[in-house]
PDB file of C-alpha atoms in Angstrom:
ATOM      1  CA  MET A   1      47.581  10.870  89.200  1.00 51.00           C
ATOM      2  CA  GLY A   2      51.335  12.181  89.590  1.00 53.00           C
ATOM      3  CA  GLY A   3      53.627  13.605  86.767  1.00 57.00           C
ATOM      4  CA  LYS A   4      52.711  15.453  83.484  1.00 56.00           C
ATOM      5  CA  TYR A   5      49.430  13.809  83.787  1.00 54.00           C
ATOM      6  CA  ARG A   6      48.162  15.019  86.655  1.00 57.00           C
ATOM      7  CA  ILE A   7      44.659  16.961  86.309  1.00 55.00           C
ATOM      8  CA  THR A   8      44.577  20.528  88.200  1.00 58.00           C
ATOM      9  CA  GLY A   9      41.570  23.110  88.137  1.00 56.00           C
ATOM     10  CA  ASP A  10      38.770  22.557  86.035  1.00 58.00           C
ATOM     11  CA  THR A  11      40.895  21.814  83.027  1.00 55.00           C
ATOM     12  CA  TYR A  12      40.029  18.587  81.123  1.00 54.00           C
ATOM     13  CA  PRO A  13      41.959  17.639  78.457  1.00 56.00           C
ATOM     14  CA  ARG A  14      39.907  17.833  74.521  1.00 57.00           C
ATOM     15  CA  MET A  15      39.266  14.528  72.920  1.00 57.00           C
ATOM     16  CA  ARG A  16      39.505  14.454  69.132  1.00 57.00           C
ATOM     17  CA  ARG A  17      37.189  12.298  67.203  1.00 56.00           C
ATOM     18  CA  PRO A  18      38.907   9.386  65.387  1.00 56.00           C
ATOM     19  CA  ARG A  19      39.799  10.302  61.746  1.00 58.00           C
ATOM     20  CA  HIS A  20      39.004   6.931  60.392  1.00 62.00           C
ATOM     21  CA  ARG A  21      35.178   7.591  60.869  1.00 67.00           C
ATOM     22  CA  ARG A  22      35.209  10.840  58.822  1.00 69.00           C
ATOM     23  CA  ARG A  23      37.442   8.542  56.283  1.00 70.00           C
ATOM     24  CA  LEU A  24      34.417   6.021  55.944  1.00 71.00           C
ATOM     25  CA  VAL A  25      31.618   8.332  55.632  1.00 64.00           C
ATOM     26  CA  LEU A  26      33.634  10.482  52.511  1.00 70.00           C
ATOM     27  CA  ALA A  27      34.278   6.587  51.206  1.00 70.00           C
ATOM     28  CA  GLY A  28      30.642   6.243  51.503  1.00 70.00           C
ATOM     29  CA  ILE A  29      29.396   9.070  49.874  1.00 77.00           C
ATOM     30  CA  GLY A  30      31.793   8.330  47.010  1.00 68.00           C
ATOM     31  CA  ALA A  31      30.642   4.783  46.534  1.00 69.00           C
ATOM     32  CA  VAL A  32      26.893   5.937  46.013  1.00 66.00           C
ATOM     33  CA  VAL A  33      27.867   8.499  43.503  1.00 66.00           C
ATOM     34  CA  ALA A  34      29.869   6.063  41.457  1.00 66.00           C
ATOM     35  CA  LEU A  35      27.134   3.529  41.581  1.00 68.00           C
ATOM     36  CA  SER A  36      24.708   6.292  40.198  1.00 67.00           C
ATOM     37  CA  LEU A  37      26.778   7.195  37.637  1.00 65.00           C
ATOM     38  CA  ALA A  38      27.114   3.419  36.664  1.00 64.00           C
ATOM     39  CA  GLY A  39      23.594   2.967  36.464  1.00 65.00           C
ATOM     40  CA  TRP A  40      22.954   6.111  34.643  1.00 66.00           C
ATOM     41  CA  GLY A  41      25.285   4.976  32.310  1.00 62.00           C
ATOM     42  CA  THR A  42      23.828   1.576  31.633  1.00 66.00           C
ATOM     43  CA  LEU A  43      20.530   2.865  31.009  1.00 64.00           C
ATOM     44  CA  GLN A  44      22.058   5.361  28.358  1.00 66.00           C
ATOM     45  CA  LEU A  45      23.402   2.389  26.552  1.00 58.00           C
ATOM     46  CA  ILE A  46      20.419   0.319  26.839  1.00 62.00           C
ATOM     47  CA  ASP A  47      18.487   3.272  25.121  1.00 63.00           C
ATOM     48  CA  VAL A  48      21.139   3.249  22.355  1.00 57.00           C
ATOM     49  CA  PHE A  49      20.878  -0.246  21.636  1.00 57.00           C
ATOM     50  CA  THR A  50      17.113  -0.628  22.124  1.00 62.00           C
ATOM     51  CA  GLY A  51      16.184   2.648  20.187  1.00 57.00           C
ATOM     52  CA  GLY A  52      14.904   4.185  23.258  1.00 55.00           C
ATOM     53  CA  ASP A  53      11.232   4.147  24.639  1.00 53.00           C
ATOM     54  CA  LYS A  54       9.605   2.636  21.333  1.00 52.00           C
ATOM     55  CA  SER A  55       5.846   3.068  23.034  1.00 52.00           C
ATOM     56  CA  ALA A  56       6.570   6.864  23.843  1.00 49.00           C
ATOM     57  CA  SER A  57       7.727   7.649  20.383  1.00 53.00           C
ATOM     58  CA  ALA A  58       4.794   5.678  18.644  1.00 54.00           C
ATOM     59  CA  ALA A  59       2.456   7.383  20.868  1.00 52.00           C
ATOM     60  CA  ASP A  60       4.066  10.975  20.062  1.00 54.00           C
ATOM     61  CA  HIS A  61       3.852   9.835  16.097  1.00 52.00           C
ATOM     62  CA  LYS A  62       0.113   8.725  16.249  1.00 54.00           C
ATOM     63  CA  ARG A  63      -0.469  12.493  18.252  1.00 58.00           C
ATOM     64  CA  ASP A  64       1.375  14.263  15.463  1.00 57.00           C
ATOM     65  CA  CYS A  65       0.092  12.858  12.635  1.00 55.00           C
ATOM     66  CA  PRO A  66      -3.391  14.199  11.831  1.00 57.00           C
ATOM     67  CA  ILE A  67      -6.186  11.628  11.564  1.00 58.00           C
ATOM     68  CA  ALA A  68      -7.274  10.842   7.996  1.00 55.00           C
ATOM     69  CA  LYS A  69     -10.652  10.752   7.054  1.00 57.00           C
ATOM     70  CA  PRO A  70     -12.035   7.914   4.864  1.00 51.00           C
ATOM     71  CA  SER A  71     -12.279   9.335   1.078  1.00 50.00           C
ATOM     72  CA  ALA A  72     -12.196   7.880  -2.349  1.00 49.00           C
ATOM     73  CA  ALA A  73     -10.720   8.575  -5.274  1.00 49.00           C
ATOM     74  CA  PRO A  74     -13.143   9.595  -7.869  1.00 51.00           C
ATOM     75  CA  ALA A  75     -14.689   6.614 -10.127  1.00 54.00           C
ATOM     76  CA  LYS A  76     -13.107   5.735 -13.812  1.00 63.00           C
ATOM     77  CA  ALA A  77     -15.409   7.254 -16.037  1.00 84.00           C
ATOM     78  CA  LEU A  78     -16.179   4.880 -18.936  1.00 91.00           C
ATOM     79  CA  PRO A  79     -18.386   5.021 -21.529  1.00 93.00           C
ATOM     80  CA  LYS A  80     -21.912   3.272 -21.805  1.00 94.00           C
ATOM     81  CA  PRO A  81     -22.477   0.413 -23.934  1.00 95.00           C
ATOM     82  CA  ALA A  82     -24.835   2.386 -26.399  1.00 96.00           C
ATOM     83  CA  ALA A  83     -22.060   4.800 -26.869  1.00 96.00           C
ATOM     84  CA  ILE A  84     -19.673   2.068 -28.436  1.00 97.00           C
ATOM     85  CA  LYS A  85     -20.340   0.819 -31.738  1.00 97.00           C
ATOM     86  CA  VAL A  86     -18.889  -2.408 -32.578  1.00 98.00           C
ATOM     87  CA  ASN A  87     -17.972  -3.959 -35.923  1.00 98.00           C
ATOM     88  CA  VAL A  88     -18.053  -7.990 -35.255  1.00 98.00           C
ATOM     89  CA  TYR A  89     -15.818  -9.873 -37.423  1.00 98.00           C
ATOM     90  CA  ASN A  90     -15.665 -13.909 -37.847  1.00 98.00           C
ATOM     91  CA  ALA A  91     -12.269 -14.811 -38.114  1.00 98.00           C
ATOM     92  CA  THR A  92     -12.729 -18.868 -37.672  1.00 97.00           C
ATOM     93  CA  THR A  93     -14.588 -21.367 -40.148  1.00 96.00           C
ATOM     94  CA  ARG A  94     -17.712 -21.271 -38.045  1.00 96.00           C
ATOM     95  CA  SER A  95     -20.358 -19.955 -40.152  1.00 95.00           C
ATOM     96  CA  GLY A  96     -22.913 -17.182 -38.848  1.00 96.00           C
ATOM     97  CA  LEU A  97     -20.736 -16.900 -35.514  1.00 97.00           C
ATOM     98  CA  ALA A  98     -20.262 -13.043 -36.197  1.00 98.00           C
ATOM     99  CA  LYS A  99     -24.360 -12.331 -36.647  1.00 97.00           C
ATOM    100  CA  SER A 100     -24.896 -14.168 -33.558  1.00 97.00           C
ATOM    101  CA  ALA A 101     -22.175 -12.604 -31.557  1.00 98.00           C
ATOM    102  CA  ALA A 102     -23.502  -8.917 -33.044  1.00 98.00           C
ATOM    103  CA  GLU A 103     -27.263 -10.155 -31.991  1.00 98.00           C
ATOM    104  CA  GLU A 104     -25.753 -10.899 -28.534  1.00 97.00           C
ATOM    105  CA  LEU A 105     -24.150  -7.858 -27.985  1.00 98.00           C
ATOM    106  CA  LYS A 106     -27.105  -5.711 -29.386  1.00 97.00           C
ATOM    107  CA  LYS A 107     -29.329  -7.212 -26.498  1.00 97.00           C
ATOM    108  CA  ARG A 108     -26.746  -5.977 -24.159  1.00 96.00           C
ATOM    109  CA  GLY A 109     -26.953  -2.482 -25.159  1.00 96.00           C
ATOM    110  CA  PHE A 110     -24.199  -1.914 -27.675  1.00 98.00           C
ATOM    111  CA  THR A 111     -24.435  -0.274 -31.095  1.00 98.00           C
ATOM    112  CA  ILE A 112     -23.744  -2.587 -33.767  1.00 98.00           C
ATOM    113  CA  GLY A 113     -22.127  -1.533 -37.100  1.00 98.00           C
ATOM    114  CA  GLU A 114     -20.339  -3.843 -39.557  1.00 98.00           C
ATOM    115  CA  VAL A 115     -21.134  -7.880 -39.517  1.00 98.00           C
ATOM    116  CA  GLY A 116     -19.190 -10.317 -41.522  1.00 98.00           C
ATOM    117  CA  ASN A 117     -16.034 -11.866 -42.162  1.00 97.00           C
ATOM    118  CA  ALA A 118     -12.868 -11.083 -40.836  1.00 97.00           C
ATOM    119  CA  THR A 119     -10.262  -9.579 -43.395  1.00 96.00           C
ATOM    120  CA  LYS A 120      -7.533 -11.418 -44.863  1.00 96.00           C
ATOM    121  CA  ALA A 121      -4.853 -10.297 -42.271  1.00 96.00           C
ATOM    122  CA  TYR A 122      -6.962 -11.951 -39.520  1.00 97.00           C
ATOM    123  CA  ASP A 123      -9.063 -14.519 -41.121  1.00 97.00           C
ATOM    124  CA  LYS A 124      -8.147 -17.985 -39.300  1.00 96.00           C
ATOM    125  CA  LYS A 125      -5.134 -16.052 -37.646  1.00 97.00           C
ATOM    126  CA  VAL A 126      -6.570 -15.439 -34.388  1.00 97.00           C
ATOM    127  CA  PRO A 127      -5.836 -18.269 -32.072  1.00 96.00           C
ATOM    128  CA  GLY A 128      -7.485 -16.989 -28.766  1.00 97.00           C
ATOM    129  CA  THR A 129     -11.217 -15.521 -28.092  1.00 97.00           C
ATOM    130  CA  GLY A 130     -10.802 -12.519 -30.022  1.00 97.00           C
ATOM    131  CA  VAL A 131      -9.067  -9.091 -30.784  1.00 98.00           C
ATOM    132  CA  LEU A 132     -10.368  -5.847 -30.141  1.00 98.00           C
ATOM    133  CA  LEU A 133      -8.924  -3.469 -32.504  1.00 98.00           C
ATOM    134  CA  GLY A 134      -9.549   0.440 -32.589  1.00 97.00           C
ATOM    135  CA  ALA A 135      -7.774   3.714 -32.297  1.00 96.00           C
ATOM    136  CA  PRO A 136      -5.493   4.359 -29.561  1.00 95.00           C
ATOM    137  CA  THR A 137      -8.463   6.464 -27.534  1.00 94.00           C
ATOM    138  CA  ALA A 138     -10.155   3.515 -27.136  1.00 95.00           C
ATOM    139  CA  THR A 139      -7.445   1.672 -24.958  1.00 92.00           C
ATOM    140  CA  ASN A 140      -8.706   2.819 -21.980  1.00 89.00           C
ATOM    141  CA  GLY A 141     -12.383   3.132 -22.758  1.00 93.00           C
ATOM    142  CA  SER A 142     -14.273   1.120 -25.191  1.00 96.00           C
ATOM    143  CA  PHE A 143     -11.652  -1.721 -25.038  1.00 96.00           C
ATOM    144  CA  THR A 144     -12.446  -1.620 -21.641  1.00 94.00           C
ATOM    145  CA  VAL A 145     -15.887  -1.851 -21.420  1.00 96.00           C
ATOM    146  CA  LEU A 146     -16.119  -4.328 -24.314  1.00 96.00           C
ATOM    147  CA  GLY A 147     -13.271  -6.472 -22.751  1.00 95.00           C
ATOM    148  CA  THR A 148     -15.745  -7.104 -19.669  1.00 96.00           C
ATOM    149  CA  GLN A 149     -18.603  -8.930 -22.141  1.00 97.00           C
ATOM    150  CA  LEU A 150     -15.478 -11.560 -23.203  1.00 96.00           C
ATOM    151  CA  ALA A 151     -12.708 -12.627 -21.171  1.00 93.00           C
ATOM    152  CA  GLY A 152      -8.881 -13.216 -22.810  1.00 94.00           C
ATOM    153  CA  THR A 153      -9.285 -10.717 -25.310  1.00 96.00           C
ATOM    154  CA  VAL A 154      -5.865  -9.237 -27.365  1.00 97.00           C
ATOM    155  CA  GLN A 155      -6.008  -5.611 -27.426  1.00 96.00           C
ATOM    156  CA  LYS A 156      -4.398  -3.605 -30.983  1.00 97.00           C
ATOM    157  CA  THR A 157      -4.767  -0.414 -31.809  1.00 97.00           C
ATOM    158  CA  ASP A 158      -4.391   1.171 -35.977  1.00 96.00           C
ATOM    159  CA  THR A 159      -4.685   4.504 -37.327  1.00 95.00           C
ATOM    160  CA  ARG A 160      -7.998   4.959 -37.806  1.00 94.00           C
ATOM    161  CA  ARG A 161     -10.034   8.354 -36.348  1.00 91.00           C
ATOM    162  CA  THR A 162     -13.182   7.294 -35.756  1.00 92.00           C
ATOM    163  CA  GLY A 163     -14.608   5.976 -32.188  1.00 93.00           C
ATOM    164  CA  GLU A 164     -15.905   2.357 -33.743  1.00 96.00           C
ATOM    165  CA  VAL A 165     -14.262  -0.461 -32.315  1.00 98.00           C
ATOM    166  CA  ASP A 166     -13.891  -3.858 -34.213  1.00 98.00           C
ATOM    167  CA  LEU A 167     -14.371  -7.580 -32.474  1.00 98.00           C
ATOM    168  CA  ILE A 168     -12.505 -10.194 -34.229  1.00 98.00           C
ATOM    169  CA  LEU A 169     -14.096 -13.476 -33.042  1.00 98.00           C
ATOM    170  CA  GLY A 170     -10.950 -15.886 -32.799  1.00 98.00           C
ATOM    171  CA  ALA A 171     -10.611 -19.858 -32.816  1.00 97.00           C
ATOM    172  CA  LYS A 172     -11.262 -20.378 -28.995  1.00 97.00           C
ATOM    173  CA  PHE A 173     -14.505 -18.146 -29.235  1.00 97.00           C
ATOM    174  CA  LYS A 174     -17.385 -19.989 -27.481  1.00 95.00           C
ATOM    175  CA  ALA A 175     -19.617 -17.699 -25.609  1.00 96.00           C
ATOM    176  CA  PHE A 176     -19.724 -14.184 -24.232  1.00 97.00           C
ATOM    177  CA  SER A 177     -19.519 -13.857 -20.170  1.00 96.00           C
ATOM    178  CA  THR A 178     -22.477 -14.218 -18.403  1.00 95.00           C
ATOM    179  CA  PRO A 179     -24.391 -10.825 -17.881  1.00 94.00           C
ATOM    180  CA  GLN A 180     -23.904 -11.372 -14.461  1.00 95.00           C
ATOM    181  CA  GLU A 181     -20.032 -11.626 -14.602  1.00 95.00           C
ATOM    182  CA  ALA A 182     -19.866  -8.908 -17.062  1.00 94.00           C
ATOM    183  CA  THR A 183     -21.949  -6.575 -14.771  1.00 92.00           C
ATOM    184  CA  ALA A 184     -19.578  -7.846 -11.712  1.00 93.00           C
ATOM    185  CA  ALA A 185     -16.677  -6.804 -14.080  1.00 91.00           C
ATOM    186  CA  MET A 186     -18.151  -3.427 -14.853  1.00 89.00           C
ATOM    187  CA  THR A 187     -19.050  -2.435 -11.407  1.00 89.00           C
ATOM    188  CA  ALA A 188     -15.142  -3.463  -9.953  1.00 88.00           C
ATOM    189  CA  LEU A 189     -14.024  -1.166 -12.791  1.00 84.00           C
ATOM    190  CA  THR A 190     -16.354   1.621 -11.920  1.00 81.00           C
ATOM    191  CA  LYS A 191     -15.821   1.095  -8.006  1.00 76.00           C
ATOM    192  CA  PRO A 192     -14.016   4.370  -6.405  1.00 59.00           C
ATOM    193  CA  ALA A 193     -10.381   3.443  -5.835  1.00 57.00           C
ATOM    194  CA  PRO A 194      -9.940   4.360  -1.546  1.00 62.00           C
ATOM    195  CA  ALA A 195      -7.633   7.366  -1.187  1.00 57.00           C
ATOM    196  CA  PRO A 196      -4.279   6.177   0.404  1.00 62.00           C
ATOM    197  CA  SER A 197      -3.447   7.325   3.771  1.00 61.00           C
ATOM    198  CA  PRO A 198      -1.341  10.104   4.657  1.00 60.00           C
ATOM    199  CA  SER A 199       2.149   9.192   5.819  1.00 60.00           C
ATOM    200  CA  CYS A 200       4.117  10.676   9.029  1.00 57.00           C
TER     201      CYS A 200
END
């Protein structure tokens, strides 16, 4: 070639890389970074609205919570029937009811005190099966045990200081609970209650 494009000697013109290729590479890297940031942000939003990895949290919770050994609360201490003195009174119009009821309670191990008709305050004024009357201390002891023998009794307290209990038979009284029913009720009362499991 002639003129200013003539090549002389062993020197060749230096060829430069096209600038648009470098721009494409940089644009590609930027796009990858942008997509990565967008994906990470999406995962963070999902964790915020769903509460994160619940299964992992539950597993960590179980691991941190101590394993409770099965145990039971102490059984409720109740007096034996022989330790309960019962006065039996008849508040109905049926004669001999107090005597027969007292004999049945004696067979079941209770100690029998007075037997007779109810006082004027209760005579023919007990519409239910019966009334248990005694000192306030009998509420969680003697009343509970005697109540297993006759369902539906009403409990009342007075100012007496003795441990004896009055059983005043009412109009709906027909018979005591069967021995099997009374035993089952007593077992349920004295059965140890399960201890609450620890909350972690």
